[in-house]
Amino acid sequence: PCQALPYSPINTIFYGKYFKKMNKEKQGKELLEEAEKLGVARDGINLPGSFHFREGALQQRVRNAKNTRYAQMTWIIALISAIASAISAIAAWTAILKK
């Protein structure tokens, strides 16, 4: 089970406001704009014979696009971190060998 964060002013201010904004999914025109911005395909979500669309399906595609973008960003950060660690290790070995 998930445990709640202990009460503190920092938890209330930072986590409360951040997660409320993060978890709210867009709807209607805002959803369409976000999908277009992310490059999400809208094929197969329009209701037959109508200009209306299935919001749930489009929201799922937008979530998937965001998760993919986040995973790509995480991979880049991990690579940069590994390179920095290697440089640090080389610097440490160089300092030891010069003594």
PDB file of N, CA and C in Angstrom:
ATOM      1  N   PRO A   1       0.815  -1.190   0.000  1.00  0.00           N
ATOM      2  CA  PRO A   1       0.000   0.000   0.000  1.00  0.00           C
ATOM      3  C   PRO A   1       0.861   1.257   0.000  1.00  0.00           C
ATOM      4  N   CYS A   2       0.324   2.270  -0.541  1.00  0.00           N
ATOM      5  CA  CYS A   2       1.020   3.552  -0.633  1.00  0.00           C
ATOM      6  C   CYS A   2       0.832   4.331   0.659  1.00  0.00           C
ATOM      7  N   GLN A   3       1.940   4.859   1.193  1.00  0.00           N
ATOM      8  CA  GLN A   3       1.847   5.634   2.416  1.00  0.00           C
ATOM      9  C   GLN A   3       1.809   7.114   2.087  1.00  0.00           C
ATOM     10  N   ALA A   4       1.076   7.853   2.861  1.00  0.00           N
ATOM     11  CA  ALA A   4       1.019   9.294   2.685  1.00  0.00           C
ATOM     12  C   ALA A   4       2.270   9.919   3.276  1.00  0.00           C
ATOM     13  N   LEU A   5       2.661  11.052   2.708  1.00  0.00           N
ATOM     14  CA  LEU A   5       3.800  11.787   3.232  1.00  0.00           C
ATOM     15  C   LEU A   5       3.438  12.371   4.593  1.00  0.00           C
ATOM     16  N   PRO A   6       4.395  12.411   5.525  1.00  0.00           N
ATOM     17  CA  PRO A   6       4.089  13.026   6.818  1.00  0.00           C
ATOM     18  C   PRO A   6       3.780  14.502   6.634  1.00  0.00           C
ATOM     19  N   TYR A   7       2.946  15.035   7.517  1.00  0.00           N
ATOM     20  CA  TYR A   7       2.563  16.439   7.387  1.00  0.00           C
ATOM     21  C   TYR A   7       3.742  17.345   7.714  1.00  0.00           C
ATOM     22  N   SER A   8       3.994  18.267   6.838  1.00  0.00           N
ATOM     23  CA  SER A   8       4.935  19.352   7.094  1.00  0.00           C
ATOM     24  C   SER A   8       4.581  20.459   6.115  1.00  0.00           C
ATOM     25  N   PRO A   9       4.944  21.697   6.423  1.00  0.00           N
ATOM     26  CA  PRO A   9       4.632  22.798   5.509  1.00  0.00           C
ATOM     27  C   PRO A   9       5.240  22.596   4.122  1.00  0.00           C
ATOM     28  N   ILE A  10       6.448  22.032   4.073  1.00  0.00           N
ATOM     29  CA  ILE A  10       7.092  21.831   2.770  1.00  0.00           C
ATOM     30  C   ILE A  10       6.329  20.797   1.957  1.00  0.00           C
ATOM     31  N   ASN A  11       5.957  19.671   2.587  1.00  0.00           N
ATOM     32  CA  ASN A  11       5.184  18.658   1.869  1.00  0.00           C
ATOM     33  C   ASN A  11       3.865  19.230   1.368  1.00  0.00           C
ATOM     34  N   THR A  12       3.215  20.005   2.201  1.00  0.00           N
ATOM     35  CA  THR A  12       1.927  20.573   1.827  1.00  0.00           C
ATOM     36  C   THR A  12       2.070  21.556   0.667  1.00  0.00           C
ATOM     37  N   ILE A  13       3.053  22.426   0.753  1.00  0.00           N
ATOM     38  CA  ILE A  13       3.212  23.453  -0.274  1.00  0.00           C
ATOM     39  C   ILE A  13       3.721  22.859  -1.572  1.00  0.00           C
ATOM     40  N   PHE A  14       4.829  22.117  -1.514  1.00  0.00           N
ATOM     41  CA  PHE A  14       5.459  21.647  -2.742  1.00  0.00           C
ATOM     42  C   PHE A  14       4.713  20.475  -3.368  1.00  0.00           C
ATOM     43  N   TYR A  15       4.610  19.373  -2.635  1.00  0.00           N
ATOM     44  CA  TYR A  15       4.042  18.165  -3.211  1.00  0.00           C
ATOM     45  C   TYR A  15       2.564  18.316  -3.528  1.00  0.00           C
ATOM     46  N   GLY A  16       1.818  18.961  -2.640  1.00  0.00           N
ATOM     47  CA  GLY A  16       0.378  19.104  -2.853  1.00  0.00           C
ATOM     48  C   GLY A  16       0.057  19.857  -4.127  1.00  0.00           C
ATOM     49  N   LYS A  17       0.656  21.018  -4.314  1.00  0.00           N
ATOM     50  CA  LYS A  17       0.374  21.821  -5.501  1.00  0.00           C
ATOM     51  C   LYS A  17       0.932  21.170  -6.755  1.00  0.00           C
ATOM     52  N   TYR A  18       2.122  20.591  -6.668  1.00  0.00           N
ATOM     53  CA  TYR A  18       2.751  19.993  -7.840  1.00  0.00           C
ATOM     54  C   TYR A  18       1.945  18.812  -8.357  1.00  0.00           C
ATOM     55  N   PHE A  19       1.561  17.891  -7.463  1.00  0.00           N
ATOM     56  CA  PHE A  19       0.868  16.704  -7.906  1.00  0.00           C
ATOM     57  C   PHE A  19      -0.565  16.983  -8.325  1.00  0.00           C
ATOM     58  N   LYS A  20      -1.211  17.996  -7.759  1.00  0.00           N
ATOM     59  CA  LYS A  20      -2.554  18.339  -8.216  1.00  0.00           C
ATOM     60  C   LYS A  20      -2.515  18.783  -9.671  1.00  0.00           C
ATOM     61  N   LYS A  21      -1.541  19.622 -10.016  1.00  0.00           N
ATOM     62  CA  LYS A  21      -1.428  20.078 -11.393  1.00  0.00           C
ATOM     63  C   LYS A  21      -1.016  18.948 -12.317  1.00  0.00           C
ATOM     64  N   MET A  22      -0.131  18.074 -11.827  1.00  0.00           N
ATOM     65  CA  MET A  22       0.396  17.017 -12.656  1.00  0.00           C
ATOM     66  C   MET A  22      -0.666  15.969 -12.979  1.00  0.00           C
ATOM     67  N   ASN A  23      -1.530  15.639 -12.039  1.00  0.00           N
ATOM     68  CA  ASN A  23      -2.492  14.566 -12.225  1.00  0.00           C
ATOM     69  C   ASN A  23      -3.748  14.987 -12.984  1.00  0.00           C
ATOM     70  N   LYS A  24      -4.003  16.254 -13.115  1.00  0.00           N
ATOM     71  CA  LYS A  24      -5.214  16.705 -13.796  1.00  0.00           C
ATOM     72  C   LYS A  24      -5.032  16.552 -15.305  1.00  0.00           C
ATOM     73  N   GLU A  25      -5.883  15.753 -15.915  1.00  0.00           N
ATOM     74  CA  GLU A  25      -5.797  15.549 -17.358  1.00  0.00           C
ATOM     75  C   GLU A  25      -6.646  16.580 -18.076  1.00  0.00           C
ATOM     76  N   LYS A  26      -6.148  17.003 -19.210  1.00  0.00           N
ATOM     77  CA  LYS A  26      -6.864  18.008 -19.985  1.00  0.00           C
ATOM     78  C   LYS A  26      -8.022  17.367 -20.734  1.00  0.00           C
ATOM     79  N   GLN A  27      -8.984  18.209 -21.079  1.00  0.00           N
ATOM     80  CA  GLN A  27     -10.165  17.731 -21.790  1.00  0.00           C
ATOM     81  C   GLN A  27     -10.508  18.713 -22.891  1.00  0.00           C
ATOM     82  N   GLY A  28     -11.308  18.257 -23.838  1.00  0.00           N
ATOM     83  CA  GLY A  28     -11.829  19.118 -24.886  1.00  0.00           C
ATOM     84  C   GLY A  28     -10.749  19.744 -25.748  1.00  0.00           C
ATOM     85  N   LYS A  29     -10.878  21.046 -25.943  1.00  0.00           N
ATOM     86  CA  LYS A  29      -9.973  21.781 -26.823  1.00  0.00           C
ATOM     87  C   LYS A  29      -8.534  21.756 -26.299  1.00  0.00           C
ATOM     88  N   GLU A  30      -8.365  21.867 -24.977  1.00  0.00           N
ATOM     89  CA  GLU A  30      -7.020  21.813 -24.384  1.00  0.00           C
ATOM     90  C   GLU A  30      -6.345  20.477 -24.681  1.00  0.00           C
ATOM     91  N   LEU A  31      -7.116  19.398 -24.614  1.00  0.00           N
ATOM     92  CA  LEU A  31      -6.597  18.064 -24.903  1.00  0.00           C
ATOM     93  C   LEU A  31      -6.150  17.964 -26.356  1.00  0.00           C
ATOM     94  N   LEU A  32      -6.968  18.483 -27.262  1.00  0.00           N
ATOM     95  CA  LEU A  32      -6.611  18.466 -28.680  1.00  0.00           C
ATOM     96  C   LEU A  32      -5.338  19.267 -28.938  1.00  0.00           C
ATOM     97  N   GLU A  33      -5.210  20.423 -28.291  1.00  0.00           N
ATOM     98  CA  GLU A  33      -4.012  21.250 -28.468  1.00  0.00           C
ATOM     99  C   GLU A  33      -2.770  20.541 -27.940  1.00  0.00           C
ATOM    100  N   GLU A  34      -2.904  19.894 -26.787  1.00  0.00           N
ATOM    101  CA  GLU A  34      -1.756  19.171 -26.224  1.00  0.00           C
ATOM    102  C   GLU A  34      -1.365  17.989 -27.097  1.00  0.00           C
ATOM    103  N   ALA A  35      -2.363  17.284 -27.625  1.00  0.00           N
ATOM    104  CA  ALA A  35      -2.085  16.156 -28.506  1.00  0.00           C
ATOM    105  C   ALA A  35      -1.358  16.621 -29.766  1.00  0.00           C
ATOM    106  N   GLU A  36      -1.779  17.747 -30.307  1.00  0.00           N
ATOM    107  CA  GLU A  36      -1.126  18.286 -31.497  1.00  0.00           C
ATOM    108  C   GLU A  36       0.304  18.709 -31.178  1.00  0.00           C
ATOM    109  N   LYS A  37       0.503  19.326 -30.030  1.00  0.00           N
ATOM    110  CA  LYS A  37       1.837  19.772 -29.611  1.00  0.00           C
ATOM    111  C   LYS A  37       2.791  18.591 -29.455  1.00  0.00           C
ATOM    112  N   LEU A  38       2.281  17.467 -28.928  1.00  0.00           N
ATOM    113  CA  LEU A  38       3.100  16.275 -28.724  1.00  0.00           C
ATOM    114  C   LEU A  38       3.231  15.420 -29.990  1.00  0.00           C
ATOM    115  N   GLY A  39       2.451  15.743 -31.014  1.00  0.00           N
ATOM    116  CA  GLY A  39       2.497  14.979 -32.255  1.00  0.00           C
ATOM    117  C   GLY A  39       1.750  13.658 -32.173  1.00  0.00           C
ATOM    118  N   VAL A  40       0.706  13.611 -31.356  1.00  0.00           N
ATOM    119  CA  VAL A  40      -0.080  12.389 -31.168  1.00  0.00           C
ATOM    120  C   VAL A  40      -1.056  12.223 -32.329  1.00  0.00           C
ATOM    121  N   ALA A  41      -1.100  11.021 -32.891  1.00  0.00           N
ATOM    122  CA  ALA A  41      -2.031  10.737 -33.980  1.00  0.00           C
ATOM    123  C   ALA A  41      -3.456  10.674 -33.448  1.00  0.00           C
ATOM    124  N   ARG A  42      -4.383  11.217 -34.223  1.00  0.00           N
ATOM    125  CA  ARG A  42      -5.787  11.185 -33.812  1.00  0.00           C
ATOM    126  C   ARG A  42      -6.593  10.196 -34.644  1.00  0.00           C
ATOM    127  N   ASP A  43      -5.910   9.318 -35.334  1.00  0.00           N
ATOM    128  CA  ASP A  43      -6.593   8.312 -36.153  1.00  0.00           C
ATOM    129  C   ASP A  43      -7.359   7.332 -35.271  1.00  0.00           C
ATOM    130  N   GLY A  44      -8.582   7.041 -35.652  1.00  0.00           N
ATOM    131  CA  GLY A  44      -9.364   6.025 -34.970  1.00  0.00           C
ATOM    132  C   GLY A  44     -10.026   6.461 -33.680  1.00  0.00           C
ATOM    133  N   ILE A  45      -9.982   7.729 -33.326  1.00  0.00           N
ATOM    134  CA  ILE A  45     -10.629   8.142 -32.079  1.00  0.00           C
ATOM    135  C   ILE A  45     -11.899   8.944 -32.325  1.00  0.00           C
ATOM    136  N   ASN A  46     -12.133   9.348 -33.571  1.00  0.00           N
ATOM    137  CA  ASN A  46     -13.365  10.093 -33.876  1.00  0.00           C
ATOM    138  C   ASN A  46     -14.555   9.148 -33.866  1.00  0.00           C
ATOM    139  N   LEU A  47     -15.656   9.640 -33.334  1.00  0.00           N
ATOM    140  CA  LEU A  47     -16.883   8.847 -33.337  1.00  0.00           C
ATOM    141  C   LEU A  47     -17.449   8.827 -34.753  1.00  0.00           C
ATOM    142  N   PRO A  48     -17.983   7.694 -35.193  1.00  0.00           N
ATOM    143  CA  PRO A  48     -18.482   7.586 -36.571  1.00  0.00           C
ATOM    144  C   PRO A  48     -19.565   8.626 -36.886  1.00  0.00           C
ATOM    145  N   GLY A  49     -19.407   9.324 -38.009  1.00  0.00           N
ATOM    146  CA  GLY A  49     -20.394  10.301 -38.466  1.00  0.00           C
ATOM    147  C   GLY A  49     -20.482  11.538 -37.596  1.00  0.00           C
ATOM    148  N   SER A  50     -19.401  11.891 -36.911  1.00  0.00           N
ATOM    149  CA  SER A  50     -19.449  13.023 -35.989  1.00  0.00           C
ATOM    150  C   SER A  50     -18.086  13.698 -35.929  1.00  0.00           C
ATOM    151  N   PHE A  51     -18.095  14.947 -35.487  1.00  0.00           N
ATOM    152  CA  PHE A  51     -16.842  15.656 -35.259  1.00  0.00           C
ATOM    153  C   PHE A  51     -16.329  15.430 -33.834  1.00  0.00           C
ATOM    154  N   HIS A  52     -17.113  14.741 -33.015  1.00  0.00           N
ATOM    155  CA  HIS A  52     -16.721  14.465 -31.638  1.00  0.00           C
ATOM    156  C   HIS A  52     -15.707  13.323 -31.604  1.00  0.00           C
ATOM    157  N   PHE A  53     -14.961  13.235 -30.520  1.00  0.00           N
ATOM    158  CA  PHE A  53     -13.947  12.196 -30.396  1.00  0.00           C
ATOM    159  C   PHE A  53     -14.005  11.560 -29.015  1.00  0.00           C
ATOM    160  N   ARG A  54     -13.373  10.395 -28.896  1.00  0.00           N
ATOM    161  CA  ARG A  54     -13.326   9.695 -27.612  1.00  0.00           C
ATOM    162  C   ARG A  54     -12.175  10.273 -26.795  1.00  0.00           C
ATOM    163  N   GLU A  55     -12.517  11.035 -25.767  1.00  0.00           N
ATOM    164  CA  GLU A  55     -11.499  11.695 -24.951  1.00  0.00           C
ATOM    165  C   GLU A  55     -10.597  10.695 -24.245  1.00  0.00           C
ATOM    166  N   GLY A  56     -11.172   9.617 -23.752  1.00  0.00           N
ATOM    167  CA  GLY A  56     -10.383   8.628 -23.018  1.00  0.00           C
ATOM    168  C   GLY A  56      -9.249   8.061 -23.859  1.00  0.00           C
ATOM    169  N   ALA A  57      -9.553   7.749 -25.112  1.00  0.00           N
ATOM    170  CA  ALA A  57      -8.534   7.191 -26.006  1.00  0.00           C
ATOM    171  C   ALA A  57      -7.442   8.213 -26.290  1.00  0.00           C
ATOM    172  N   LEU A  58      -7.835   9.463 -26.508  1.00  0.00           N
ATOM    173  CA  LEU A  58      -6.843  10.502 -26.785  1.00  0.00           C
ATOM    174  C   LEU A  58      -6.020  10.805 -25.533  1.00  0.00           C
ATOM    175  N   GLN A  59      -6.643  10.802 -24.359  1.00  0.00           N
ATOM    176  CA  GLN A  59      -5.903  11.022 -23.120  1.00  0.00           C
ATOM    177  C   GLN A  59      -4.859   9.925 -22.917  1.00  0.00           C
ATOM    178  N   GLN A  60      -5.220   8.691 -23.244  1.00  0.00           N
ATOM    179  CA  GLN A  60      -4.281   7.574 -23.117  1.00  0.00           C
ATOM    180  C   GLN A  60      -3.095   7.771 -24.055  1.00  0.00           C
ATOM    181  N   ARG A  61      -3.354   8.213 -25.271  1.00  0.00           N
ATOM    182  CA  ARG A  61      -2.266   8.453 -26.225  1.00  0.00           C
ATOM    183  C   ARG A  61      -1.369   9.603 -25.767  1.00  0.00           C
ATOM    184  N   VAL A  62      -1.962  10.633 -25.200  1.00  0.00           N
ATOM    185  CA  VAL A  62      -1.172  11.761 -24.696  1.00  0.00           C
ATOM    186  C   VAL A  62      -0.306  11.293 -23.522  1.00  0.00           C
ATOM    187  N   ARG A  63      -0.877  10.480 -22.608  1.00  0.00           N
ATOM    188  CA  ARG A  63      -0.090   9.938 -21.492  1.00  0.00           C
ATOM    189  C   ARG A  63       1.080   9.106 -22.007  1.00  0.00           C
ATOM    190  N   ASN A  64       0.833   8.273 -23.011  1.00  0.00           N
ATOM    191  CA  ASN A  64       1.898   7.449 -23.582  1.00  0.00           C
ATOM    192  C   ASN A  64       2.994   8.311 -24.199  1.00  0.00           C
ATOM    193  N   ALA A  65       2.599   9.377 -24.897  1.00  0.00           N
ATOM    194  CA  ALA A  65       3.585  10.278 -25.512  1.00  0.00           C
ATOM    195  C   ALA A  65       4.423  10.970 -24.439  1.00  0.00           C
ATOM    196  N   LYS A  66       3.781  11.411 -23.352  1.00  0.00           N
ATOM    197  CA  LYS A  66       4.517  12.051 -22.254  1.00  0.00           C
ATOM    198  C   LYS A  66       5.481  11.069 -21.599  1.00  0.00           C
ATOM    199  N   ASN A  67       5.019   9.829 -21.387  1.00  0.00           N
ATOM    200  CA  ASN A  67       5.883   8.818 -20.770  1.00  0.00           C
ATOM    201  C   ASN A  67       7.085   8.504 -21.650  1.00  0.00           C
ATOM    202  N   THR A  68       6.872   8.444 -22.949  1.00  0.00           N
ATOM    203  CA  THR A  68       7.971   8.190 -23.880  1.00  0.00           C
ATOM    204  C   THR A  68       8.970   9.330 -23.847  1.00  0.00           C
ATOM    205  N   ARG A  69       8.481  10.551 -23.839  1.00  0.00           N
ATOM    206  CA  ARG A  69       9.368  11.721 -23.783  1.00  0.00           C
ATOM    207  C   ARG A  69      10.156  11.718 -22.476  1.00  0.00           C
ATOM    208  N   TYR A  70       9.508  11.388 -21.379  1.00  0.00           N
ATOM    209  CA  TYR A  70      10.175  11.337 -20.078  1.00  0.00           C
ATOM    210  C   TYR A  70      11.249  10.247 -20.073  1.00  0.00           C
ATOM    211  N   ALA A  71      10.943   9.078 -20.645  1.00  0.00           N
ATOM    212  CA  ALA A  71      11.915   7.988 -20.693  1.00  0.00           C
ATOM    213  C   ALA A  71      13.134   8.377 -21.520  1.00  0.00           C
ATOM    214  N   GLN A  72      12.926   9.074 -22.617  1.00  0.00           N
ATOM    215  CA  GLN A  72      14.044   9.525 -23.435  1.00  0.00           C
ATOM    216  C   GLN A  72      14.905  10.517 -22.664  1.00  0.00           C
ATOM    217  N   MET A  73      14.289  11.421 -21.942  1.00  0.00           N
ATOM    218  CA  MET A  73      15.025  12.411 -21.179  1.00  0.00           C
ATOM    219  C   MET A  73      15.807  11.733 -20.050  1.00  0.00           C
ATOM    220  N   THR A  74      15.213  10.748 -19.414  1.00  0.00           N
ATOM    221  CA  THR A  74      15.881  10.026 -18.334  1.00  0.00           C
ATOM    222  C   THR A  74      17.113   9.296 -18.858  1.00  0.00           C
ATOM    223  N   TRP A  75      17.017   8.708 -20.025  1.00  0.00           N
ATOM    224  CA  TRP A  75      18.146   8.004 -20.626  1.00  0.00           C
ATOM    225  C   TRP A  75      19.306   8.966 -20.872  1.00  0.00           C
ATOM    226  N   ILE A  76      19.027  10.146 -21.368  1.00  0.00           N
ATOM    227  CA  ILE A  76      20.069  11.140 -21.636  1.00  0.00           C
ATOM    228  C   ILE A  76      20.732  11.578 -20.333  1.00  0.00           C
ATOM    229  N   ILE A  77      19.936  11.808 -19.295  1.00  0.00           N
ATOM    230  CA  ILE A  77      20.489  12.216 -17.997  1.00  0.00           C
ATOM    231  C   ILE A  77      21.369  11.101 -17.430  1.00  0.00           C
ATOM    232  N   ALA A  78      20.950   9.852 -17.565  1.00  0.00           N
ATOM    233  CA  ALA A  78      21.752   8.734 -17.075  1.00  0.00           C
ATOM    234  C   ALA A  78      23.078   8.645 -17.832  1.00  0.00           C
ATOM    235  N   LEU A  79      23.057   8.871 -19.126  1.00  0.00           N
ATOM    236  CA  LEU A  79      24.281   8.838 -19.924  1.00  0.00           C
ATOM    237  C   LEU A  79      25.246   9.941 -19.496  1.00  0.00           C
ATOM    238  N   ILE A  80      24.746  11.144 -19.311  1.00  0.00           N
ATOM    239  CA  ILE A  80      25.585  12.263 -18.862  1.00  0.00           C
ATOM    240  C   ILE A  80      26.180  11.960 -17.484  1.00  0.00           C
ATOM    241  N   SER A  81      25.377  11.382 -16.614  1.00  0.00           N
ATOM    242  CA  SER A  81      25.853  11.020 -15.278  1.00  0.00           C
ATOM    243  C   SER A  81      26.956   9.978 -15.354  1.00  0.00           C
ATOM    244  N   ALA A  82      26.823   8.986 -16.221  1.00  0.00           N
ATOM    245  CA  ALA A  82      27.847   7.953 -16.371  1.00  0.00           C
ATOM    246  C   ALA A  82      29.148   8.545 -16.902  1.00  0.00           C
ATOM    247  N   ILE A  83      29.048   9.456 -17.848  1.00  0.00           N
ATOM    248  CA  ILE A  83      30.244  10.109 -18.391  1.00  0.00           C
ATOM    249  C   ILE A  83      30.932  10.938 -17.317  1.00  0.00           C
ATOM    250  N   ALA A  84      30.168  11.671 -16.532  1.00  0.00           N
ATOM    251  CA  ALA A  84      30.742  12.470 -15.437  1.00  0.00           C
ATOM    252  C   ALA A  84      31.420  11.572 -14.413  1.00  0.00           C
ATOM    253  N   SER A  85      30.830  10.422 -14.108  1.00  0.00           N
ATOM    254  CA  SER A  85      31.443   9.488 -13.162  1.00  0.00           C
ATOM    255  C   SER A  85      32.756   8.950 -13.694  1.00  0.00           C
ATOM    256  N   ALA A  86      32.807   8.621 -14.983  1.00  0.00           N
ATOM    257  CA  ALA A  86      34.035   8.124 -15.587  1.00  0.00           C
ATOM    258  C   ALA A  86      35.135   9.184 -15.537  1.00  0.00           C
ATOM    259  N   ILE A  87      34.796  10.421 -15.852  1.00  0.00           N
ATOM    260  CA  ILE A  87      35.774  11.517 -15.798  1.00  0.00           C
ATOM    261  C   ILE A  87      36.272  11.703 -14.367  1.00  0.00           C
ATOM    262  N   SER A  88      35.381  11.622 -13.399  1.00  0.00           N
ATOM    263  CA  SER A  88      35.755  11.754 -11.994  1.00  0.00           C
ATOM    264  C   SER A  88      36.694  10.630 -11.571  1.00  0.00           C
ATOM    265  N   ALA A  89      36.415   9.419 -11.998  1.00  0.00           N
ATOM    266  CA  ALA A  89      37.267   8.282 -11.653  1.00  0.00           C
ATOM    267  C   ALA A  89      38.656   8.440 -12.269  1.00  0.00           C
ATOM    268  N   ILE A  90      38.725   8.885 -13.516  1.00  0.00           N
ATOM    269  CA  ILE A  90      40.016   9.112 -14.176  1.00  0.00           C
ATOM    270  C   ILE A  90      40.806  10.201 -13.442  1.00  0.00           C
ATOM    271  N   ALA A  91      40.136  11.259 -13.045  1.00  0.00           N
ATOM    272  CA  ALA A  91      40.795  12.335 -12.301  1.00  0.00           C
ATOM    273  C   ALA A  91      41.326  11.830 -10.962  1.00  0.00           C
ATOM    274  N   ALA A  92      40.574  10.987 -10.287  1.00  0.00           N
ATOM    275  CA  ALA A  92      40.998  10.434  -8.998  1.00  0.00           C
ATOM    276  C   ALA A  92      42.225   9.544  -9.183  1.00  0.00           C
ATOM    277  N   TRP A  93      42.203   8.680 -10.190  1.00  0.00           N
ATOM    278  CA  TRP A  93      43.344   7.797 -10.453  1.00  0.00           C
ATOM    279  C   TRP A  93      44.584   8.614 -10.841  1.00  0.00           C
ATOM    280  N   THR A  94      44.390   9.662 -11.594  1.00  0.00           N
ATOM    281  CA  THR A  94      45.507  10.516 -11.981  1.00  0.00           C
ATOM    282  C   THR A  94      46.117  11.175 -10.751  1.00  0.00           C
ATOM    283  N   ALA A  95      45.288  11.641  -9.845  1.00  0.00           N
ATOM    284  CA  ALA A  95      45.775  12.272  -8.622  1.00  0.00           C
ATOM    285  C   ALA A  95      46.538  11.285  -7.743  1.00  0.00           C
ATOM    286  N   ILE A  96      46.064  10.048  -7.660  1.00  0.00           N
ATOM    287  CA  ILE A  96      46.734   9.019  -6.859  1.00  0.00           C
ATOM    288  C   ILE A  96      48.081   8.639  -7.472  1.00  0.00           C
ATOM    289  N   LEU A  97      48.126   8.479  -8.792  1.00  0.00           N
ATOM    290  CA  LEU A  97      49.356   8.063  -9.473  1.00  0.00           C
ATOM    291  C   LEU A  97      50.433   9.136  -9.442  1.00  0.00           C
ATOM    292  N   LYS A  98      50.065  10.399  -9.336  1.00  0.00           N
ATOM    293  CA  LYS A  98      51.039  11.495  -9.317  1.00  0.00           C
ATOM    294  C   LYS A  98      51.705  11.643  -7.950  1.00  0.00           C
ATOM    295  N   LYS A  99      51.161  11.044  -6.903  1.00  0.00           N
ATOM    296  CA  LYS A  99      51.744  11.184  -5.555  1.00  0.00           C
ATOM    297  C   LYS A  99      53.022  10.470  -5.452  1.00  0.00           C
TER     298      LYS A  99
END
